[in-house]
PDB file of C-alpha atoms in Angstrom:
ATOM      1  CA  GLN A1062      16.653   2.993   8.493  1.00  0.00           C
ATOM      2  CA  VAL A1063      14.820   0.385   6.453  1.00  0.00           C
ATOM      3  CA  GLN A1064      14.823   1.012   2.705  1.00  0.00           C
ATOM      4  CA  LEU A1065      13.305  -0.954  -0.162  1.00  0.00           C
ATOM      5  CA  GLN A1066      14.095  -0.679  -3.864  1.00  0.00           C
ATOM      6  CA  GLU A1067      12.259  -2.321  -6.749  1.00  0.00           C
ATOM      7  CA  SER A1068      14.068  -3.415  -9.916  1.00  0.00           C
ATOM      8  CA  GLY A1069      13.147  -5.153 -13.132  1.00  0.00           C
ATOM      9  CA  PRO A1070      12.121  -4.602 -16.761  1.00  0.00           C
ATOM     10  CA  GLY A1071       9.931  -1.617 -17.469  1.00  0.00           C
ATOM     11  CA  LEU A1072       8.358  -3.183 -20.555  1.00  0.00           C
ATOM     12  CA  VAL A1073       6.815  -6.640 -20.842  1.00  0.00           C
ATOM     13  CA  LYS A1074       5.061  -8.147 -23.845  1.00  0.00           C
ATOM     14  CA  PRO A1075       1.491  -9.427 -23.563  1.00  0.00           C
ATOM     15  CA  SER A1076       1.237 -13.105 -22.519  1.00  0.00           C
ATOM     16  CA  GLU A1077       4.763 -13.042 -21.089  1.00  0.00           C
ATOM     17  CA  THR A1078       5.886 -13.055 -17.426  1.00  0.00           C
ATOM     18  CA  LEU A1079       6.501  -9.927 -15.376  1.00  0.00           C
ATOM     19  CA  SER A1080       9.413 -10.325 -12.960  1.00  0.00           C
ATOM     20  CA  LEU A1081      10.452  -7.835 -10.293  1.00  0.00           C
ATOM     21  CA  THR A1082      12.863  -7.902  -7.372  1.00  0.00           C
ATOM     22  CA  CYS A1083      12.755  -5.911  -4.152  1.00  0.00           C
ATOM     23  CA  SER A1084      16.074  -5.295  -2.417  1.00  0.00           C
ATOM     24  CA  VAL A1085      15.878  -4.547   1.305  1.00  0.00           C
ATOM     25  CA  SER A1086      18.540  -2.621   3.230  1.00  0.00           C
ATOM     26  CA  GLY A1087      18.731  -1.645   6.885  1.00  0.00           C
ATOM     27  CA  TYR A1088      16.796  -4.708   8.046  1.00  0.00           C
ATOM     28  CA  SER A1089      17.221  -8.447   7.635  1.00  0.00           C
ATOM     29  CA  ILE A1090      14.193 -10.107   6.049  1.00  0.00           C
ATOM     30  CA  SER A1091      14.911 -13.195   8.157  1.00  0.00           C
ATOM     31  CA  SER A1092      14.316 -11.165  11.351  1.00  0.00           C
ATOM     32  CA  GLY A1093      10.576 -10.995  10.872  1.00  0.00           C
ATOM     33  CA  TYR A1094       7.559  -9.234   9.315  1.00  0.00           C
ATOM     34  CA  GLN A1095       5.830 -10.001   6.057  1.00  0.00           C
ATOM     35  CA  TRP A1096       7.014  -8.433   2.835  1.00  0.00           C
ATOM     36  CA  GLY A1097       4.518  -7.370   0.217  1.00  0.00           C
ATOM     37  CA  TRP A1098       3.821  -6.202  -3.284  1.00  0.00           C
ATOM     38  CA  ILE A1099       1.257  -3.551  -4.199  1.00  0.00           C
ATOM     39  CA  ARG A1100       0.496  -2.093  -7.607  1.00  0.00           C
ATOM     40  CA  GLN A1101      -1.260   1.050  -8.786  1.00  0.00           C
ATOM     41  CA  PRO A1102      -2.627   1.181 -12.340  1.00  0.00           C
ATOM     42  CA  PRO A1103      -2.638   4.607 -13.995  1.00  0.00           C
ATOM     43  CA  GLY A1104      -5.422   6.757 -12.592  1.00  0.00           C
ATOM     44  CA  LYS A1105      -6.538   4.126 -10.097  1.00  0.00           C
ATOM     45  CA  GLY A1106      -5.998   3.310  -6.450  1.00  0.00           C
ATOM     46  CA  PRO A1107      -3.524   0.806  -5.020  1.00  0.00           C
ATOM     47  CA  GLN A1108      -4.183  -2.925  -5.278  1.00  0.00           C
ATOM     48  CA  TRP A1109      -2.609  -5.435  -2.902  1.00  0.00           C
ATOM     49  CA  ILE A1110      -0.924  -8.274  -4.817  1.00  0.00           C
ATOM     50  CA  GLY A1111       0.398 -10.451  -2.015  1.00  0.00           C
ATOM     51  CA  ASN A1112       2.768 -10.922   0.905  1.00  0.00           C
ATOM     52  CA  ILE A1113       5.467 -13.355   1.913  1.00  0.00           C
ATOM     53  CA  HIS A1114       6.356 -14.121   5.522  1.00  0.00           C
ATOM     54  CA  HIS A1115      10.007 -14.415   6.456  1.00  0.00           C
ATOM     55  CA  SER A1116       9.285 -18.119   6.973  1.00  0.00           C
ATOM     56  CA  GLY A1117       8.282 -18.417   3.322  1.00  0.00           C
ATOM     57  CA  SER A1118       4.506 -18.590   3.803  1.00  0.00           C
ATOM     58  CA  THR A1119       2.663 -16.655   1.131  1.00  0.00           C
ATOM     59  CA  TYR A1120      -0.651 -14.802   0.989  1.00  0.00           C
ATOM     60  CA  TYR A1121      -2.080 -13.727  -2.353  1.00  0.00           C
ATOM     61  CA  ASN A1122      -4.910 -11.535  -3.575  1.00  0.00           C
ATOM     62  CA  PRO A1123      -7.542 -14.103  -4.613  1.00  0.00           C
ATOM     63  CA  SER A1124      -8.169 -12.218  -7.858  1.00  0.00           C
ATOM     64  CA  LEU A1125      -4.508 -12.633  -8.893  1.00  0.00           C
ATOM     65  CA  LYS A1126      -3.559 -15.844  -7.112  1.00  0.00           C
ATOM     66  CA  SER A1127      -3.541 -18.059 -10.198  1.00  0.00           C
ATOM     67  CA  ARG A1128      -0.911 -15.868 -11.892  1.00  0.00           C
ATOM     68  CA  VAL A1129       1.259 -14.627  -9.023  1.00  0.00           C
ATOM     69  CA  THR A1130       4.296 -16.070  -7.240  1.00  0.00           C
ATOM     70  CA  ILE A1131       6.250 -14.329  -4.487  1.00  0.00           C
ATOM     71  CA  LEU A1132       9.551 -15.768  -3.321  1.00  0.00           C
ATOM     72  CA  VAL A1133      12.169 -14.709  -0.779  1.00  0.00           C
ATOM     73  CA  ASP A1134      15.973 -14.981  -1.056  1.00  0.00           C
ATOM     74  CA  MET A1135      17.401 -14.609   2.443  1.00  0.00           C
ATOM     75  CA  SER A1136      21.009 -14.756   1.211  1.00  0.00           C
ATOM     76  CA  LYS A1137      20.503 -11.614  -0.860  1.00  0.00           C
ATOM     77  CA  ASN A1138      17.952  -9.997   1.496  1.00  0.00           C
ATOM     78  CA  GLN A1139      15.548  -9.764  -1.431  1.00  0.00           C
ATOM     79  CA  PHE A1140      12.086 -10.920  -2.343  1.00  0.00           C
ATOM     80  CA  SER A1141      10.607 -11.220  -5.790  1.00  0.00           C
ATOM     81  CA  LEU A1142       7.362 -11.099  -7.742  1.00  0.00           C
ATOM     82  CA  LYS A1143       6.326 -13.003 -10.844  1.00  0.00           C
ATOM     83  CA  VAL A1144       3.076 -12.412 -12.695  1.00  0.00           C
ATOM     84  CA  THR A1145       2.385 -14.752 -15.605  1.00  0.00           C
ATOM     85  CA  SER A1146       0.297 -14.258 -18.742  1.00  0.00           C
ATOM     86  CA  VAL A1147       0.254 -10.482 -18.440  1.00  0.00           C
ATOM     87  CA  THR A1148      -2.148  -8.224 -20.321  1.00  0.00           C
ATOM     88  CA  ALA A1149      -2.491  -4.455 -20.651  1.00  0.00           C
ATOM     89  CA  ALA A1150      -4.516  -4.530 -17.417  1.00  0.00           C
ATOM     90  CA  ASP A1151      -1.301  -5.405 -15.567  1.00  0.00           C
ATOM     91  CA  THR A1152       0.285  -2.078 -16.546  1.00  0.00           C
ATOM     92  CA  ALA A1153       0.942  -0.277 -13.267  1.00  0.00           C
ATOM     93  CA  VAL A1154       3.484   1.161 -10.895  1.00  0.00           C
ATOM     94  CA  TYR A1155       4.617  -1.752  -8.735  1.00  0.00           C
ATOM     95  CA  TYR A1156       5.677  -1.123  -5.140  1.00  0.00           C
ATOM     96  CA  CYS A1157       7.258  -3.373  -2.551  1.00  0.00           C
ATOM     97  CA  ALA A1158       6.798  -2.699   1.155  1.00  0.00           C
ATOM     98  CA  ARG A1159       7.241  -4.177   4.608  1.00  0.00           C
ATOM     99  CA  TYR A1160       3.983  -5.398   6.185  1.00  0.00           C
ATOM    100  CA  GLY A1161       3.183  -5.553   9.869  1.00  0.00           C
ATOM    101  CA  HIS A1162      -0.612  -5.182   9.646  1.00  0.00           C
ATOM    102  CA  TRP A1163       0.174  -2.002   7.728  1.00  0.00           C
ATOM    103  CA  PHE A1164       2.622  -1.209   4.933  1.00  0.00           C
ATOM    104  CA  ASP A1165       5.684   0.740   6.024  1.00  0.00           C
ATOM    105  CA  PRO A1166       8.061   1.632   4.532  1.00  0.00           C
ATOM    106  CA  TRP A1167       7.430   1.476   0.786  1.00  0.00           C
ATOM    107  CA  GLY A1168       9.847   1.444  -2.128  1.00  0.00           C
ATOM    108  CA  GLN A1169       9.826   4.239  -4.689  1.00  0.00           C
ATOM    109  CA  GLY A1170       7.957   2.061  -7.158  1.00  0.00           C
ATOM    110  CA  THR A1171       8.712   0.986 -10.705  1.00  0.00           C
ATOM    111  CA  LEU A1172       6.485   1.453 -13.735  1.00  0.00           C
ATOM    112  CA  VAL A1173       5.817  -1.708 -15.704  1.00  0.00           C
ATOM    113  CA  THR A1174       4.116  -1.323 -19.056  1.00  0.00           C
ATOM    114  CA  VAL A1175       2.606  -4.285 -20.868  1.00  0.00           C
ATOM    115  CA  SER A1176       2.783  -3.663 -24.597  1.00  0.00           C
ATOM    116  CA  SER A1177       3.978  -5.349 -27.753  1.00  0.00           C
TER     117      SER A1177
ATOM    118  CA  GLN B 577     -13.795  -2.037  -7.361  1.00  0.00           C
ATOM    119  CA  SER B 578     -12.652  -1.211  -3.831  1.00  0.00           C
ATOM    120  CA  VAL B 579     -14.674  -2.281  -0.798  1.00  0.00           C
ATOM    121  CA  LEU B 580     -13.573   0.852   1.079  1.00  0.00           C
ATOM    122  CA  THR B 581     -15.267   4.054  -0.064  1.00  0.00           C
ATOM    123  CA  GLN B 582     -13.705   7.507   0.235  1.00  0.00           C
ATOM    124  CA  PRO B 583     -14.812  10.889  -1.138  1.00  0.00           C
ATOM    125  CA  PRO B 584     -12.987  11.628  -4.417  1.00  0.00           C
ATOM    126  CA  SER B 585     -11.778  15.018  -3.250  1.00  0.00           C
ATOM    127  CA  VAL B 586     -11.761  17.503  -0.375  1.00  0.00           C
ATOM    128  CA  SER B 587     -10.362  21.019  -0.261  1.00  0.00           C
ATOM    129  CA  ALA B 588      -9.759  23.858   2.142  1.00  0.00           C
ATOM    130  CA  ALA B 589      -7.695  27.002   2.531  1.00  0.00           C
ATOM    131  CA  PRO B 590      -4.256  26.981   4.165  1.00  0.00           C
ATOM    132  CA  GLY B 591      -4.502  26.708   7.941  1.00  0.00           C
ATOM    133  CA  GLN B 592      -7.962  25.164   7.814  1.00  0.00           C
ATOM    134  CA  LYS B 593      -9.072  21.609   8.569  1.00  0.00           C
ATOM    135  CA  VAL B 594     -10.203  18.728   6.375  1.00  0.00           C
ATOM    136  CA  THR B 595     -11.588  15.329   7.220  1.00  0.00           C
ATOM    137  CA  ILE B 596     -11.568  12.268   4.973  1.00  0.00           C
ATOM    138  CA  SER B 597     -13.974   9.425   5.557  1.00  0.00           C
ATOM    139  CA  CYS B 598     -13.437   5.757   4.778  1.00  0.00           C
ATOM    140  CA  SER B 599     -16.533   3.586   4.767  1.00  0.00           C
ATOM    141  CA  GLY B 600     -16.360  -0.203   4.871  1.00  0.00           C
ATOM    142  CA  SER B 601     -18.102  -3.167   6.435  1.00  0.00           C
ATOM    143  CA  ASN B 602     -17.943  -5.614   9.326  1.00  0.00           C
ATOM    144  CA  SER B 603     -15.515  -7.848   7.439  1.00  0.00           C
ATOM    145  CA  ASN B 604     -12.896  -5.124   7.076  1.00  0.00           C
ATOM    146  CA  ILE B 605     -13.001  -1.893   9.107  1.00  0.00           C
ATOM    147  CA  GLY B 606     -15.468  -3.308  11.606  1.00  0.00           C
ATOM    148  CA  ASN B 607     -13.106  -6.095  12.628  1.00  0.00           C
ATOM    149  CA  ASN B 608      -9.588  -4.843  11.854  1.00  0.00           C
ATOM    150  CA  TYR B 609      -7.235  -1.931  12.391  1.00  0.00           C
ATOM    151  CA  VAL B 610      -7.240   0.870   9.806  1.00  0.00           C
ATOM    152  CA  SER B 611      -4.177   2.561   8.342  1.00  0.00           C
ATOM    153  CA  TRP B 612      -3.886   5.760   6.324  1.00  0.00           C
ATOM    154  CA  TYR B 613      -1.347   6.552   3.613  1.00  0.00           C
ATOM    155  CA  GLN B 614      -0.274   9.781   1.933  1.00  0.00           C
ATOM    156  CA  HIS B 615       0.830   9.589  -1.676  1.00  0.00           C
ATOM    157  CA  LEU B 616       2.457  12.426  -3.551  1.00  0.00           C
ATOM    158  CA  PRO B 617       2.828  11.678  -7.292  1.00  0.00           C
ATOM    159  CA  GLY B 618       6.199  10.217  -8.178  1.00  0.00           C
ATOM    160  CA  THR B 619       7.094   9.399  -4.593  1.00  0.00           C
ATOM    161  CA  ALA B 620       6.773   6.405  -2.314  1.00  0.00           C
ATOM    162  CA  PRO B 621       3.475   6.266  -0.401  1.00  0.00           C
ATOM    163  CA  LYS B 622       3.961   7.200   3.262  1.00  0.00           C
ATOM    164  CA  LEU B 623       2.254   5.685   6.304  1.00  0.00           C
ATOM    165  CA  LEU B 624       0.430   8.421   8.238  1.00  0.00           C
ATOM    166  CA  ILE B 625      -1.705   6.484  10.704  1.00  0.00           C
ATOM    167  CA  TYR B 626      -1.692   2.864  11.896  1.00  0.00           C
ATOM    168  CA  GLU B 627      -3.920   0.930  14.302  1.00  0.00           C
ATOM    169  CA  ASN B 628      -6.739   3.439  13.673  1.00  0.00           C
ATOM    170  CA  SER B 629      -5.174   6.417  15.451  1.00  0.00           C
ATOM    171  CA  LYS B 630      -1.447   5.984  16.055  1.00  0.00           C
ATOM    172  CA  ARG B 631       1.141   8.136  14.309  1.00  0.00           C
ATOM    173  CA  PRO B 632       4.541   6.774  13.262  1.00  0.00           C
ATOM    174  CA  SER B 633       7.601   8.642  14.383  1.00  0.00           C
ATOM    175  CA  GLY B 634       8.064  11.800  12.334  1.00  0.00           C
ATOM    176  CA  ILE B 635       4.399  12.308  11.428  1.00  0.00           C
ATOM    177  CA  PRO B 636       3.204  15.636  12.836  1.00  0.00           C
ATOM    178  CA  ASP B 637       0.256  15.727  15.221  1.00  0.00           C
ATOM    179  CA  ARG B 638      -1.651  17.774  12.625  1.00  0.00           C
ATOM    180  CA  PHE B 639      -2.680  14.362  11.310  1.00  0.00           C
ATOM    181  CA  SER B 640      -5.140  12.287  13.333  1.00  0.00           C
ATOM    182  CA  GLY B 641      -7.163   9.138  12.838  1.00  0.00           C
ATOM    183  CA  SER B 642     -10.261   7.642  14.378  1.00  0.00           C
ATOM    184  CA  LYS B 643     -12.586   4.694  13.860  1.00  0.00           C
ATOM    185  CA  SER B 644     -16.201   4.069  14.738  1.00  0.00           C
ATOM    186  CA  GLY B 645     -17.987   0.882  13.735  1.00  0.00           C
ATOM    187  CA  THR B 646     -17.434   0.291  10.044  1.00  0.00           C
ATOM    188  CA  SER B 647     -16.059   3.744   9.246  1.00  0.00           C
ATOM    189  CA  ALA B 648     -12.774   5.528   9.795  1.00  0.00           C
ATOM    190  CA  THR B 649     -11.760   9.151   9.507  1.00  0.00           C
ATOM    191  CA  LEU B 650      -8.501  10.960   8.808  1.00  0.00           C
ATOM    192  CA  GLY B 651      -8.245  14.541   9.989  1.00  0.00           C
ATOM    193  CA  ILE B 652      -5.722  17.147   8.931  1.00  0.00           C
ATOM    194  CA  ILE B 653      -5.562  20.475  10.773  1.00  0.00           C
ATOM    195  CA  GLY B 654      -3.442  23.509   9.968  1.00  0.00           C
ATOM    196  CA  LEU B 655      -3.543  22.569   6.283  1.00  0.00           C
ATOM    197  CA  GLN B 656      -0.321  23.294   4.363  1.00  0.00           C
ATOM    198  CA  THR B 657       0.432  23.369   0.637  1.00  0.00           C
ATOM    199  CA  GLY B 658       2.708  20.380   1.197  1.00  0.00           C
ATOM    200  CA  ASP B 659      -0.340  18.365   2.259  1.00  0.00           C
ATOM    201  CA  GLU B 660      -1.670  18.354  -1.307  1.00  0.00           C
ATOM    202  CA  ALA B 661      -1.640  14.661  -2.133  1.00  0.00           C
ATOM    203  CA  ASP B 662      -3.775  11.566  -2.531  1.00  0.00           C
ATOM    204  CA  TYR B 663      -4.801   9.848   0.686  1.00  0.00           C
ATOM    205  CA  TYR B 664      -5.810   6.197   1.014  1.00  0.00           C
ATOM    206  CA  CYS B 665      -7.210   4.150   3.865  1.00  0.00           C
ATOM    207  CA  GLY B 666      -6.325   0.484   4.133  1.00  0.00           C
ATOM    208  CA  THR B 667      -7.179  -2.548   6.213  1.00  0.00           C
ATOM    209  CA  TRP B 668      -7.439  -6.341   6.127  1.00  0.00           C
ATOM    210  CA  ASP B 669     -10.659  -7.848   4.835  1.00  0.00           C
ATOM    211  CA  ASP B 670     -11.573 -11.156   6.478  1.00  0.00           C
ATOM    212  CA  SER B 671     -14.063 -12.156   3.757  1.00  0.00           C
ATOM    213  CA  LEU B 672     -11.667 -11.458   0.899  1.00  0.00           C
ATOM    214  CA  SER B 673      -8.670 -12.786   2.869  1.00  0.00           C
ATOM    215  CA  GLY B 674      -6.611  -9.885   1.698  1.00  0.00           C
ATOM    216  CA  TYR B 675      -5.540  -6.337   2.293  1.00  0.00           C
ATOM    217  CA  VAL B 676      -7.776  -3.685   0.744  1.00  0.00           C
ATOM    218  CA  PHE B 677      -7.232  -0.018   0.009  1.00  0.00           C
ATOM    219  CA  GLY B 678      -9.792   2.745  -0.204  1.00  0.00           C
ATOM    220  CA  THR B 679     -10.817   4.489  -3.406  1.00  0.00           C
ATOM    221  CA  GLY B 680      -8.594   7.440  -2.559  1.00  0.00           C
ATOM    222  CA  THR B 681      -9.161  11.121  -1.792  1.00  0.00           C
ATOM    223  CA  LYS B 682      -7.338  14.017  -3.395  1.00  0.00           C
ATOM    224  CA  VAL B 683      -6.673  16.870  -0.988  1.00  0.00           C
ATOM    225  CA  THR B 684      -6.418  20.323  -2.550  1.00  0.00           C
ATOM    226  CA  VAL B 685      -5.186  23.364  -0.666  1.00  0.00           C
ATOM    227  CA  LEU B 686      -7.022  26.378  -2.065  1.00  0.00           C
TER     228      LEU B 686
END
């Protein structure tokens, strides 16, 4: 059974960098699929942030592309997310998920608050 | 601002049926497969439907999906209190070069 778990700081100061890691168990990232990040601001719907292919190719939401980096670490079976120059608008629950033209399964999500 | 439009809420009594619409355009629903997700607050979103109408293992056949042109529909029959959740459609958008989610629909069991 494939499981994903997000981890990282729950509080980030404005203008700093948000960094999260997604740990995958039950499936080797190197075996295939894309692996993605989605966020959901309070009271709003989900927003796709981007995906990374097991080969390392990345696909980003054009509205966030200038601030987002997704990397994969095959040795740890993890992939990560960095969002630079964060503002209060980046406050959201961040989810990681496996993508194969749909997202399944998802992690439990982690709340990241941007505040000084 | 999402490019996929859903009704904000639908409701029905236990045992009844609800349908949730998802309206898009040729660049998204019209040219790509649609998925549906169920999200209960505080839990991980769950895939209900993929490739317009297919159910993953473990999803009861009370849930169904369909697509016609630039719109998709999720149906739930035999409504249960455990079905109270937010439901989102999702698909790839060729013009935006990205995955898009619907505005979301809250299902209430009366």
